Structures are given as structure tokens and as C-alpha cells.
Coordinates of C-alpha atoms and ligand atoms in Angstrom, one line a residue:
M27 CA 23.9 24.1 22.8
L28 CA 26.7 21.7 23.3
P29 CA 27.3 20.5 20.0
S30 CA 27.3 16.6 19.8
T31 CA 30.2 14.4 19.4
M32 CA 28.6 12.0 16.8
Q33 CA 29.0 12.0 13.0
D34 CA 25.6 14.1 12.7
D35 CA 27.0 14.7 9.3
Y36 CA 26.9 10.9 8.4
Q37 CA 24.8 11.0 5.7
L38 CA 21.8 8.2 5.1
T39 CA 21.3 6.3 2.4
L40 CA 21.0 3.4 0.3
R41 CA 24.0 2.8 -0.8
P42 CA 25.2 0.8 2.9
I43 CA 22.3 -0.7 2.3
L44 CA 22.7 -2.2 -0.7
E45 CA 26.2 -3.1 0.5
Y46 CA 25.1 -4.4 3.5
G47 CA 23.0 -6.5 2.1
R48 CA 25.0 -7.9 -0.4
T49 CA 27.9 -9.2 1.9
V50 CA 26.5 -10.1 5.3
H51 CA 23.7 -11.6 4.0
A52 CA 24.4 -12.8 0.1
E53 CA 23.4 -16.0 0.7
S54 CA 19.7 -14.8 1.3
R55 CA 16.9 -15.5 -1.3
V56 CA 14.8 -14.0 -3.5
I57 CA 12.4 -16.5 -4.9
T58 CA 10.4 -14.8 -8.3
Y59 CA 7.5 -17.0 -8.9
T60 CA 7.4 -17.4 -13.2
G61 CA 3.5 -18.8 -12.3
E62 CA 4.8 -22.9 -13.5
G63 CA 8.4 -22.4 -11.7
Y64 CA 11.0 -20.3 -9.6
V65 CA 13.7 -18.3 -10.3
D66 CA 15.6 -18.3 -7.1
S67 CA 18.5 -15.6 -7.2
S68 CA 21.1 -15.3 -3.5
F69 CA 21.2 -11.1 -2.6
A70 CA 24.9 -11.6 -3.6
E71 CA 23.8 -12.7 -7.5
V72 CA 21.4 -9.9 -7.7
A73 CA 23.7 -7.0 -5.9
D74 CA 25.6 -8.2 -8.8
R75 CA 22.6 -7.4 -11.5
A76 CA 22.1 -3.9 -10.0
D77 CA 26.2 -2.7 -10.5
R78 CA 25.6 -4.2 -14.2
L79 CA 21.8 -2.5 -14.2
A80 CA 23.3 0.8 -12.5
A81 CA 25.8 0.8 -15.7
A82 CA 24.0 -0.3 -18.2
L83 CA 21.7 3.3 -17.1
A84 CA 24.1 5.2 -16.9
R85 CA 26.3 4.2 -20.6
L86 CA 22.7 5.5 -21.4
G87 CA 22.8 8.8 -20.3
V88 CA 20.8 8.0 -17.3
G89 CA 22.5 11.8 -14.6
E90 CA 22.0 12.0 -10.9
G91 CA 18.8 13.5 -10.2
D92 CA 17.3 11.3 -13.4
R93 CA 14.0 9.7 -13.2
V94 CA 13.8 6.1 -14.4
G95 CA 10.3 4.6 -14.6
T96 CA 9.1 0.6 -13.6
F97 CA 6.1 -0.7 -16.1
L98 CA 6.8 -4.1 -13.3
W99 CA 5.5 -6.7 -11.7
N100 CA 6.8 -7.1 -8.6
N101 CA 10.0 -9.8 -9.1
Q102 CA 13.4 -10.3 -9.3
T103 CA 13.8 -7.1 -11.8
H104 CA 12.2 -4.9 -9.5
L105 CA 14.6 -5.6 -6.7
E106 CA 17.6 -4.8 -9.2
A107 CA 15.7 -1.6 -9.8
Y108 CA 15.3 -0.8 -6.6
L109 CA 18.4 -1.0 -4.7
A110 CA 20.4 0.4 -8.5
I111 CA 18.5 3.8 -9.9
P112 CA 18.9 5.8 -6.2
C113 CA 22.4 4.2 -5.1
M114 CA 23.4 5.6 -8.7
G115 CA 21.9 8.7 -8.3
A116 CA 19.0 8.0 -10.2
V117 CA 15.4 8.5 -8.9
L118 CA 13.2 5.8 -9.2
H119 CA 9.0 6.1 -9.8
T120 CA 7.3 3.4 -10.0
L121 CA 4.8 3.0 -12.3
N122 CA 1.1 2.3 -11.0
I123 CA 0.7 -0.4 -13.9
R124 CA -3.4 -0.3 -13.5
L125 CA -4.0 3.3 -14.1
F126 CA -6.0 4.6 -17.4
P127 CA -3.6 5.8 -20.6
E128 CA -4.3 9.6 -19.4
Q129 CA -3.5 9.6 -16.3
L130 CA 0.0 7.0 -17.1
A131 CA 0.7 10.1 -19.9
F132 CA 0.7 12.4 -17.8
V133 CA 3.0 10.5 -14.0
I134 CA 5.5 9.8 -16.6
N135 CA 5.5 13.3 -18.6
H136 CA 5.2 15.4 -15.1
A137 CA 8.1 13.3 -13.3
D138 CA 9.5 13.7 -16.6
D139 CA 10.8 9.5 -17.1
Q140 CA 14.4 9.2 -18.9
V141 CA 14.4 6.0 -19.5
I142 CA 10.9 2.4 -18.7
I143 CA 12.0 -0.8 -18.2
V144 CA 8.7 -2.7 -18.7
D145 CA 8.2 -6.1 -18.4
A146 CA 7.5 -7.7 -21.7
S147 CA 4.1 -9.7 -20.3
I148 CA 2.2 -5.8 -19.9
A149 CA 4.4 -3.9 -22.8
P150 CA 0.6 -2.9 -24.9
L151 CA 0.3 -1.4 -21.4
L152 CA 2.8 0.8 -22.0
A153 CA 2.0 1.1 -25.8
R154 CA -1.1 2.5 -25.5
V155 CA 0.8 6.1 -24.5
R156 CA 4.4 5.5 -26.9
D157 CA 3.0 8.1 -28.7
Q158 CA 2.4 10.6 -25.6
I159 CA 5.5 10.2 -23.8
P160 CA 8.2 11.7 -26.1
N161 CA 11.0 12.2 -23.5
V162 CA 10.8 8.6 -23.0
R163 CA 14.5 8.3 -24.2
H164 CA 14.7 4.3 -23.8
I165 CA 12.8 1.8 -23.5
I166 CA 14.5 -1.5 -22.0
V167 CA 12.1 -4.5 -22.1
K168 CA 12.1 -7.4 -19.3
G169 CA 11.7 -11.2 -20.2
P170 CA 9.8 -13.7 -22.7
G171 CA 6.8 -11.6 -24.1
D172 CA 6.3 -9.4 -27.3
A173 CA 7.0 -6.1 -26.8
T174 CA 6.8 -5.6 -30.6
A175 CA 3.3 -3.0 -29.7
L176 CA 6.2 0.0 -28.0
G177 CA 7.8 0.2 -31.5
D178 CA 11.6 0.1 -32.6
G179 CA 14.3 1.1 -30.7
L180 CA 13.6 -1.3 -28.0
L181 CA 16.6 -2.4 -25.5
D182 CA 16.6 -6.3 -24.3
Y183 CA 17.2 -5.9 -20.1
D184 CA 19.3 -9.2 -20.1
T185 CA 21.6 -7.8 -23.1
L186 CA 22.5 -5.0 -21.2
L187 CA 23.8 -6.3 -18.1
A188 CA 25.3 -9.4 -19.8
A189 CA 27.3 -6.2 -21.7
E190 CA 29.0 -4.6 -17.9
A191 CA 30.6 -6.3 -15.3
P192 CA 29.7 -6.3 -11.9
G193 CA 31.6 -3.3 -9.5
Y194 CA 29.9 -0.1 -10.2
P195 CA 31.5 3.0 -8.5
Y196 CA 28.6 4.4 -6.5
P197 CA 28.4 7.9 -6.1
Q198 CA 28.4 9.4 -2.1
L199 CA 25.2 10.6 -2.1
T200 CA 23.9 13.6 0.4
E201 CA 21.1 11.7 2.0
R202 CA 18.3 15.0 0.4
A203 CA 18.8 13.4 -2.4
G204 CA 14.9 12.7 -4.4
A205 CA 15.7 8.2 -4.0
A206 CA 12.1 6.9 -5.6
M207 CA 9.3 8.7 -6.6
C208 CA 5.8 7.7 -6.2
Y209 CA 2.4 8.6 -7.8
T210 CA -1.2 9.1 -5.3
S211 CA -3.7 6.9 -7.5
G212 CA -5.4 10.3 -8.3
T213 CA -9.1 9.7 -6.9
T214 CA -9.4 13.6 -7.9
G215 CA -8.5 15.4 -10.4
N216 CA -4.6 14.2 -11.5
P217 CA -3.0 12.3 -9.0
K218 CA 0.6 14.0 -7.7
G219 CA 3.9 12.7 -7.3
V220 CA 5.7 12.2 -3.6
V221 CA 9.6 12.0 -4.2
Y222 CA 11.2 9.7 -1.4
S223 CA 14.9 10.8 -0.4
H224 CA 17.5 8.9 1.0
R225 CA 17.3 9.6 4.5
S226 CA 13.2 9.3 4.6
T227 CA 13.6 5.7 2.9
Y228 CA 16.7 4.0 5.1
M229 CA 14.7 5.5 8.4
H230 CA 10.9 4.0 7.4
S231 CA 13.0 0.5 6.2
L232 CA 14.9 0.7 10.2
M233 CA 11.3 1.6 11.3
V234 CA 9.6 -1.7 9.5
T235 CA 11.9 -4.1 11.2
S236 CA 11.2 -2.9 14.4
T237 CA 10.3 -5.1 16.7
T238 CA 6.7 -2.2 17.6
N239 CA 6.4 -2.4 13.7
V240 CA 6.2 -6.3 12.5
A241 CA 10.2 -7.1 13.7
L242 CA 10.9 -8.1 10.2
A243 CA 14.4 -10.5 10.7
Q244 CA 16.9 -12.2 8.2
H245 CA 14.9 -16.0 9.1
D246 CA 11.3 -13.8 7.2
R247 CA 10.4 -15.1 4.2
M248 CA 8.6 -11.9 3.1
L249 CA 6.1 -12.6 0.7
V250 CA 5.3 -9.4 -0.8
I251 CA 1.8 -9.0 -2.9
V252 CA 0.6 -5.5 -1.7
P253 CA 2.6 -4.2 -5.7
M254 CA 6.0 -2.3 -5.7
F255 CA 4.2 0.6 -6.9
H256 CA 1.9 0.9 -4.5
A257 CA 4.1 2.8 -2.0
N258 CA 7.8 0.8 -2.2
A259 CA 5.8 -1.8 -2.1
W260 CA 4.9 -1.0 2.2
G261 CA 8.1 -0.4 2.5
M262 CA 9.2 -4.1 2.7
P263 CA 11.4 -4.6 -0.3
Y264 CA 14.3 -2.5 0.9
A265 CA 13.3 -3.3 4.8
A266 CA 13.9 -6.5 3.9
W267 CA 16.9 -7.1 1.6
M268 CA 18.7 -4.2 4.9
V269 CA 18.7 -7.5 7.6
G270 CA 18.6 -10.3 5.3
A271 CA 15.1 -11.3 5.0
D272 CA 14.2 -14.2 2.1
V273 CA 11.8 -12.1 -0.2
V274 CA 8.9 -14.4 -2.0
F275 CA 7.5 -12.3 -5.0
P276 CA 4.7 -13.6 -7.3
Q277 CA 4.6 -11.5 -9.8
Q278 CA 0.9 -11.5 -11.5
F279 CA -0.4 -14.6 -9.9
L280 CA -2.2 -13.5 -6.6
Q281 CA -5.6 -15.4 -7.3
A282 CA -5.9 -18.0 -4.2
A283 CA -5.0 -20.9 -6.5
H284 CA -2.1 -19.7 -7.5
L285 CA -1.1 -17.9 -4.0
R286 CA -1.6 -21.1 -2.3
K287 CA 1.2 -23.0 -4.5
V288 CA 3.8 -20.5 -3.9
I289 CA 2.8 -20.5 -0.4
E290 CA 2.7 -24.0 0.0
H291 CA 5.9 -23.8 -2.1
T292 CA 7.4 -21.5 -0.7
R293 CA 6.9 -21.3 3.2
P294 CA 6.5 -17.6 3.8
T295 CA 6.9 -16.4 7.5
L296 CA 5.2 -12.8 7.2
T297 CA 3.2 -11.6 3.7
G298 CA 0.6 -7.8 4.0
A299 CA -1.7 -6.8 1.8
V300 CA -5.0 -5.7 1.2
P301 CA -7.7 -6.7 2.6
T302 CA -9.5 -7.9 -0.3
V303 CA -6.7 -10.1 -1.2
L304 CA -6.3 -11.7 2.0
N305 CA -10.8 -12.3 1.7
D306 CA -9.9 -14.2 -1.1
L307 CA -7.3 -17.0 -0.4
L308 CA -9.4 -16.8 3.4
H309 CA -12.7 -17.7 1.1
N310 CA -11.0 -19.1 -2.1
A311 CA -8.6 -21.5 -0.5
P312 CA -9.0 -22.5 2.9
D313 CA -7.3 -25.2 2.9
T314 CA -3.9 -23.4 2.2
D315 CA -1.3 -25.0 4.4
M316 CA 0.0 -21.8 6.2
S317 CA 1.4 -22.8 8.7
S318 CA 5.0 -21.1 7.8
F319 CA 2.9 -17.7 8.9
R320 CA 3.7 -15.8 11.7
G321 CA 1.2 -13.3 10.9
V322 CA 0.5 -11.8 8.2
M323 CA 0.2 -7.4 8.0
C324 CA -2.6 -5.5 6.5
G325 CA -3.8 -2.3 5.4
G326 CA -4.1 0.2 3.0
A327 CA -8.3 0.0 3.9
A328 CA -10.3 -1.2 7.3
V329 CA -9.8 -4.3 7.6
P330 CA -12.3 -6.0 8.1
R331 CA -13.5 -8.0 12.0
G332 CA -14.2 -10.9 9.8
L333 CA -10.9 -11.2 7.9
I334 CA -8.8 -10.9 11.5
E335 CA -11.0 -13.8 13.5
G336 CA -11.2 -16.0 9.4
F337 CA -7.8 -15.9 9.5
R338 CA -6.8 -16.8 13.7
Q339 CA -9.7 -19.6 13.1
Q340 CA -9.1 -21.2 10.6
W341 CA -4.7 -20.8 10.6
D342 CA -4.3 -19.5 15.3
L343 CA -2.8 -16.1 12.5
P344 CA -2.1 -12.6 13.8
V345 CA -3.8 -10.7 11.4
M346 CA -1.9 -6.6 11.7
Q347 CA -3.1 -3.6 10.6
G348 CA -1.7 -1.1 9.3
W349 CA -1.8 2.5 8.5
G350 CA -0.5 4.9 6.3
M351 CA -1.0 6.7 2.8
T352 CA 1.2 7.0 -0.3
E353 CA 2.7 10.5 1.2
T354 CA 3.8 8.8 4.5
S355 CA 6.2 5.7 2.9
P356 CA 3.6 4.6 4.0
V357 CA 3.1 3.4 6.8
C358 CA 2.5 5.2 10.5
T359 CA 0.5 2.6 12.0
I360 CA 0.7 -0.7 13.0
G361 CA -2.4 -2.6 15.4
H362 CA -0.5 -5.2 18.1
P363 CA -2.4 -5.6 21.4
P364 CA -1.4 -3.5 23.9
K365 CA 0.4 -5.3 27.6
H366 CA -3.2 -3.9 29.0
M367 CA -5.8 -5.0 27.4
G368 CA -8.3 -3.9 28.9
D369 CA -12.3 -5.1 29.1
L370 CA -11.3 -6.0 24.9
S371 CA -10.4 -9.3 23.9
E372 CA -7.7 -9.4 21.0
T373 CA -9.7 -8.7 18.1
D374 CA -11.6 -5.6 19.5
W375 CA -7.6 -4.1 19.4
R376 CA -6.8 -5.9 15.5
V377 CA -10.0 -4.1 14.7
K378 CA -8.7 -0.7 15.1
T379 CA -6.5 1.1 13.0
G380 CA -3.3 0.5 15.3
R381 CA -0.9 1.7 17.3
I382 CA 1.3 5.1 16.5
L383 CA 4.7 4.2 15.3
P384 CA 7.5 5.6 16.9
G385 CA 9.4 8.6 15.3
V386 CA 5.6 9.4 14.0
E387 CA 4.3 12.3 15.4
L388 CA 0.1 12.6 15.3
R389 CA -2.7 14.4 16.2
I390 CA -6.9 15.2 15.3
T391 CA -8.1 18.5 14.2
D392 CA -11.7 19.6 14.3
D393 CA -13.3 21.5 11.2
S394 CA -12.0 24.7 12.6
G395 CA -8.2 23.1 13.3
A396 CA -8.2 22.8 16.8
V397 CA -6.8 20.0 18.7
Q398 CA -8.6 17.3 20.3
P399 CA -8.0 15.0 22.7
W400 CA -7.0 11.7 22.6
D401 CA -9.8 10.3 24.5
G402 CA -11.4 7.7 22.5
V403 CA -14.6 9.5 20.8
A404 CA -13.5 13.2 19.7
L405 CA -13.8 12.3 15.7
G406 CA -10.6 15.5 14.1
E407 CA -9.0 15.1 11.0
I408 CA -5.5 13.2 11.5
E409 CA -2.5 14.6 10.9
V410 CA 1.0 13.7 10.7
R411 CA 4.8 14.7 11.0
G412 CA 8.7 13.1 11.0
S413 CA 10.9 11.8 9.3
W414 CA 9.3 9.9 5.9
I415 CA 6.2 11.5 5.9
A416 CA 6.0 14.1 2.7
A417 CA 6.2 17.8 3.0
A418 CA 5.1 19.1 -0.3
Y419 CA 3.9 16.9 -3.7
Y420 CA 6.6 17.4 -6.4
D421 CA 5.9 20.0 -8.4
P422 CA 8.3 20.4 -12.1
D423 CA 8.3 23.9 -11.6
G424 CA 9.2 24.1 -7.9
Q425 CA 7.8 22.3 -5.0
S426 CA 4.3 23.1 -4.5
N427 CA 2.9 23.4 -0.5
D428 CA -1.1 22.9 -1.6
P429 CA -2.1 24.7 1.9
G430 CA -4.6 22.2 1.7
K431 CA -2.8 19.2 3.0
F432 CA 0.8 20.5 4.1
H433 CA 0.7 23.3 7.2
D434 CA 2.7 24.2 10.0
G435 CA 4.8 21.2 8.7
W436 CA 1.7 19.0 8.9
L437 CA 0.8 17.1 6.6
R438 CA -3.0 16.8 6.6
T439 CA -4.6 13.6 5.7
G440 CA -8.1 13.6 4.9
D441 CA -8.8 10.9 7.7
V442 CA -10.9 11.0 9.8
A443 CA -10.5 9.3 13.2
S444 CA -9.9 9.2 16.9
V445 CA -7.4 8.4 19.2
L446 CA -7.3 6.4 22.3
P447 CA -4.9 7.0 24.9
N448 CA -2.6 4.9 24.4
G449 CA -1.6 6.1 21.3
F450 CA -4.5 3.2 18.6
V451 CA -6.5 5.4 16.5
M452 CA -9.4 4.4 15.0
I453 CA -10.5 6.0 11.0
S454 CA -14.1 6.8 10.9
D455 CA -14.2 7.6 7.7
R456 CA -11.9 8.7 4.9
A457 CA -13.2 12.8 4.6
K458 CA -14.6 12.4 1.4
D459 CA -16.5 9.7 2.3
V460 CA -18.1 10.7 5.4
I461 CA -21.6 11.1 5.7
K462 CA -23.8 12.9 8.0
S463 CA -27.3 11.8 9.1
G464 CA -28.8 15.0 11.0
G465 CA -26.0 16.7 11.0
E466 CA -24.3 13.4 12.7
W467 CA -21.3 11.6 11.7
V468 CA -22.4 8.1 10.7
S469 CA -19.1 6.2 10.0
S470 CA -19.1 3.9 7.0
V471 CA -16.3 2.1 7.6
D472 CA -18.0 0.7 11.5
L473 CA -20.8 -0.3 9.0
E474 CA -19.1 -2.1 6.5
N475 CA -16.9 -4.1 9.3
T476 CA -20.1 -5.1 10.7
I477 CA -22.1 -6.4 7.8
M478 CA -19.1 -8.2 7.0
G479 CA -19.1 -9.8 10.3
H480 CA -22.5 -11.4 8.7
P481 CA -21.7 -15.3 7.7
A482 CA -23.7 -14.5 3.8
V483 CA -21.9 -11.5 3.5
L484 CA -18.4 -11.7 1.2
E485 CA -17.9 -7.4 0.9
A486 CA -20.2 -4.7 1.5
A487 CA -19.4 -1.4 1.0
V488 CA -20.9 1.6 2.3
I489 CA -21.9 5.0 0.4
G490 CA -23.6 8.5 1.9
V491 CA -26.8 8.9 -0.3
P492 CA -29.5 12.4 0.0
D493 CA -32.1 12.5 1.9
D494 CA -35.0 14.6 2.1
R495 CA -35.3 14.1 6.2
W496 CA -31.9 13.6 7.4
D497 CA -29.7 14.8 4.1
E498 CA -27.4 12.1 4.0
R499 CA -28.0 8.6 4.9
P500 CA -26.0 5.2 4.3
L501 CA -27.2 3.2 2.1
A502 CA -25.2 -0.5 2.3
C503 CA -23.7 -2.5 -0.9
V504 CA -23.8 -6.0 -0.2
V505 CA -21.9 -8.6 -1.9
L506 CA -22.8 -12.7 -0.6
K507 CA -20.9 -15.8 -0.5
P508 CA -21.3 -17.6 -3.4
G509 CA -23.9 -19.9 -2.3
A510 CA -25.1 -17.5 0.9
E511 CA -28.4 -15.8 1.5
A512 CA -29.9 -13.3 3.7
T513 CA -32.0 -10.5 3.3
A514 CA -31.9 -7.0 4.0
D515 CA -33.7 -7.4 6.6
E516 CA -31.6 -9.9 8.0
L517 CA -28.6 -8.4 7.7
R518 CA -31.1 -5.1 9.1
A519 CA -31.5 -6.7 12.4
W520 CA -27.7 -8.4 12.9
L521 CA -27.0 -4.3 12.5
T522 CA -29.6 -3.7 14.4
E523 CA -27.4 -5.7 17.4
R524 CA -24.5 -4.3 17.1
T525 CA -24.5 -0.7 16.3
A526 CA -26.0 2.7 16.8
K527 CA -30.3 2.6 15.3
F528 CA -29.4 6.2 14.0
W529 CA -26.9 4.3 11.6
V530 CA -28.6 1.4 10.7
P531 CA -29.2 1.8 6.6
E532 CA -33.2 2.2 5.1
R533 CA -31.7 1.5 1.3
W534 CA -29.7 -2.0 0.7
S535 CA -28.5 -3.1 -2.9
F536 CA -27.0 -6.8 -3.4
V537 CA -24.3 -6.0 -6.0
T538 CA -22.4 -9.0 -7.4
E539 CA -19.0 -6.8 -7.1
V540 CA -17.7 -3.8 -5.0
P541 CA -16.0 -1.8 -8.1
K542 CA -12.1 -1.8 -6.8
T543 CA -9.3 0.6 -7.9
S544 CA -5.6 -0.1 -9.3
V545 CA -4.1 -0.8 -6.2
G546 CA -8.0 -3.3 -4.7
K547 CA -9.3 -0.7 -2.6
F548 CA -13.4 0.0 -2.5
D549 CA -14.5 2.9 -4.9
K550 CA -16.8 4.8 -3.2
K551 CA -16.7 7.7 -6.1
V552 CA -17.2 4.9 -8.8
L553 CA -20.0 2.9 -6.2
R554 CA -21.5 6.8 -5.9
A555 CA -21.3 7.6 -9.8
R556 CA -23.5 4.0 -9.8
N557 CA -25.8 5.3 -7.8
Q558 CA -26.7 9.2 -9.5
A559 CA -27.3 7.6 -12.6
G560 CA -30.0 4.9 -10.9
E561 CA -27.6 1.9 -11.9
L562 CA -28.3 0.1 -8.4
D563 CA -31.4 -1.7 -7.6
V564 CA -32.5 -1.0 -3.8
E565 CA -34.4 -1.6 -1.8
R566 CA -36.3 0.6 0.9
L567 CA -36.9 -0.7 4.3
A568 CA -40.0 0.2 6.2
Ligands
LIG7 P1 -4.9 5.9 -2.6 O1 -5.5 7.5 -1.8 O2 -5.1 6.0 -3.4 O3 -5.9 4.6 -2.1 P2 -2.8 5.2 -0.8 O4 -2.5 3.6 -0.3 O5 -1.9 6.5 -0.7 O6 -3.9 6.3 -1.4 O7 -3.5 6.3 0.2 C1 -4.3 6.3 1.6 C2 -5.2 6.0 2.1 O8 -5.8 4.6 2.6 C3 -5.1 6.1 4.0 O9 -5.8 8.0 3.2 C4 -7.0 5.8 4.3 O10 -8.3 6.8 3.6 C5 -7.0 4.8 3.6 N1 -6.2 3.2 4.6 C6 -5.2 2.8 4.1 N2 -4.8 2.7 5.4 C7 -6.1 2.3 6.4 C8 -6.7 1.3 7.2 N3 -6.1 0.3 8.1 N4 -8.3 1.3 7.4 C9 -8.9 2.5 7.5 N5 -8.2 2.8 6.3 C10 -7.4 2.7 5.4

């Protein structure tokens, strides 16, 4: 081997990124919607406050490697924590504010959070577990609201910052040091924690700015809808800071009417959200002026064709579908139609799960572990590896290496997909949602997409239910648009024209809402339980 002559020991940490945004993009904006007005700060002001936060935390005894929890909406304070905590050598632990109390107490204790920063408006949610988290030494409260439910000894965020000076002496860190941690939402069992390193965060942020991804740049203004507790808001805050893109934070105001107001006032160019939120905007605020946008990122769940078509028709905007998971920082694919589109339309390409990004190696394997070809037909479980992919879950007693998830340096994702020769991935299901009818796979994702393409349908979730003849058959749970009408027969006819015959469900249930997880995805576990308990009104067609 010929040794390189490069500075290969240069550490990829977030500190130089903090300094870069502070100086080079001093005038870029961080805008937080308060429900009534806006707080508008410059990057220089935010960096100054991040310094003060680091100093205040150090004064409270937070040292290198200590975990600091955030129980915050998407807002400027959260960005200050994103910058200050990793750069001072501590670890940012973004807490999912929608977890059930038992799970919330579990993750705080498992991560051993020393300090928690909380928005006063959600203090009562944290108060529910206050007596179960004895190692939390300090709670810092931000903003107006009554936090007394959290007991005595609370510290006020702004008072702490006011007592400090900017110019914190950030330490030199190694790139392998933990920068942030995030727990999966724990659909089965307790949530599992991933510790992102400075290096993984640096690499992932760079990639978010790449043209192969959404090419986030200084001219952009990013509306950060996906929660900052959900896989680092898909890397958007760090990436925006890195390139000087303005950021707009909507806090808790994610209903269509609020979003419309924020969009028309702040005129973003990009946003990222799960399908539910974008669907809500499309159907409940279709006259929103979206002319400032150049596109929207959507992911976290399969993006329905109707949403992609709806954004094109209504606003002439492309929906860029991404796929990833907490364990992958999260972004691994993004769906820009390829140079050679062949017989497929632009929408056909956008409906796919996206194209593998450079820096992510991806393969699919069958039940025996054999690697399957990228031929667009063979199905297998997706496995990935790369510099922003987890190698293990966090375990206070050393790193656990669950062989069910991590093997040979690959992460097993639990997602079943086929891959085209040009690197486009098509997820057909999560392994745990897979429906096997007479030994054949039925893709609930495809069925949902097609049903949601029907003009009368707002949402559809398909689950597997036991069947005497076929072992399992799909049951379609459908939410109609307000005022719209459609019968199970009509929807069956719609499907029959568009999918494989044996996929078409006989069982239909019209529901008022599809239950959602804490991050807004369809919660099929709850649907399956409701069906098992006989709570769904199921119509069975002949
Ligand atoms: P949770 O497991 O709680 O949903 P994550 O947010 O980490 O936590 O979810 C990752 C999962 O979301 C992926 O493994 C995949 O099943 C699903 N997912 C994400 N993006 C997409 C997409 N574009 N299409 C289909 N499924 C997706």
C-alpha cells in the first residue's frame, strides 16, 4: 500500500460546521412560528446562543459524553441544542414527546440523561414521569407556559443563557465520539437507541446537500416539519446550517391552516414531511400559495401515488420520495426520476422508494440469507452498510450486537423490497406487515397506494387477516374523503383493473381514521389488534 499524503487524521466533527455557519452564513435566518407571530434570528445570533447554552450546561456539570435530553418542538431552542450539545462534547438525546409515559421514562433512564431541556408548553407531558427519572439532575424550561407540574428547582433557559457570554472554548473531539442519540419508536418491545457519531452526522449532512439528494443550498429556505426528535429531522437542521439555507420551524402548529399561514408568510423552497401531513395540506388547504417551493421531500412511509399526482396537479411540484430509518441517520434513498425513464412516466418513478444514494451500499437477501439480484423482480430483505448506518444499538453495558439486526457489517432493515438494475428500490412491505396468501406475497404497500389513488379515498391501510383457505388474506381499511362516497364493490372494481387479481381483498372496512404512530405513520399493529378484538366493521364481498 502506498500511504496517502493527505490529512487523513483530520476529524470530521460538528465544531467546524458550527463555526462555518456562524461566520460564512452569519446572515442566514432561523424563523420560528409562535402560533401568532414569528421569532426571526440570524445564524450569528443562534451560534451566540449556542455558545451560551454550552457554557450554562458546563456550569451545571455536564461533561464530555454526558447525555442531555431535549423535550422540545421544532424551534430555535432545539437548533441551539443541536449545535451546542455535540460541540461541547456532550450527547444530544432528542426525546420523542409522543411516547407513552413508560417508554419515555425507559429511554431517559436507559440513556442516563443528566439534564433535560423542555418547552414549557409540554412540561405536563414530562411531569408524568418526573418521579421515575431519578438521575435527571436538572430540568431547564424554555418559553411561556406553566411548568410547575415538574416540581421545584426548575431552571429557566433564557435566564441561564443571559448569565453566560458567547465564545465558548469548544474542545477538540474525535470524530468517533457520540454526538447525538435517538431511539426507535419501539413498535415491538422497548425502544432501541442509536448513537450517531460526529463523523456519521458530518457525512450524512454533506450528503443531504448533495445534488444526488435534494441539493440543499444557501438559496433555499427549509420548512422543517418532520420532528427534530425523529432521526434528527432527516438531517435537515445540520445540513441547512452547513450551507446557510434559512430554516423555518413550525413548532406544534402542523395543521393545514397553520402550515398555510407559515408557508405564505415565510415562503419556503423545500420541506420534508411524512405523507399524512402533506396529504392533510393537499386536501384541507388546497388553495395555499406554494409558489415559493421547488419541491417537497416525503418519506417515513410509502408515498401514495395520489399524493404525488395531487402535488403536481395542484401546485406543479415534484414530490421527492426518500427512504431510511432511525438506524440509518436516516436518508438512504431519494427518488429523482432517472435520465433514461424508458416506458415509465415521471410519476411511476416517483412512486418507487427512491434511488440508492452514493455512500450507501444496499443488497437484498432471501430467507436463507442468499443475496438476490437487482432485477426489479426478486424480493428480499434490504440490508445496508455505510458511514452513516448503525453497527449496533446502544447498550449501557457495552454495545449490544443483535444478530437479528446486524451481521457481517450489514444492517438488516426489516423492509422487503426489489431493486431495479439502476438502483431504484421498491419496498413492498415491512417484514412484520407482510401478507402471505396461499404462499404468495401480497404487497400491502402497493394495495394501499392503488386504493388511495381512488378519488373518493383519503387514506387506506391494508393488513393481513387469517383465512381458512389461503392462510392469510388482505383486509382493506378505508377512510373516505369528507362528503365522498364509495362502496366496497366500487373500490374492488377499481383495484381489479389495476393490480394482480389474487391481491384484491374480499374484506373491506370503512373506518373514520387510520390509527397513527407517534411519528404519524399508519399503525397497523393497532389495526390488527382492533380487528382481532372484533372492533372493525368488516364487509365481506362474495
Ligand atoms: P419506526 O420503525 O418507528 O417507523 P423509523 O422512523 O426509523 O421508525 O422508520 C423506518 C421505517 O419506515 C423503515 O424501515 C420503513 O419500513 C419505513 N419507511 C421509511 N420510508 C419509507 C418509504 N419511502 N417507503 C416505505 N416505507 C418507508
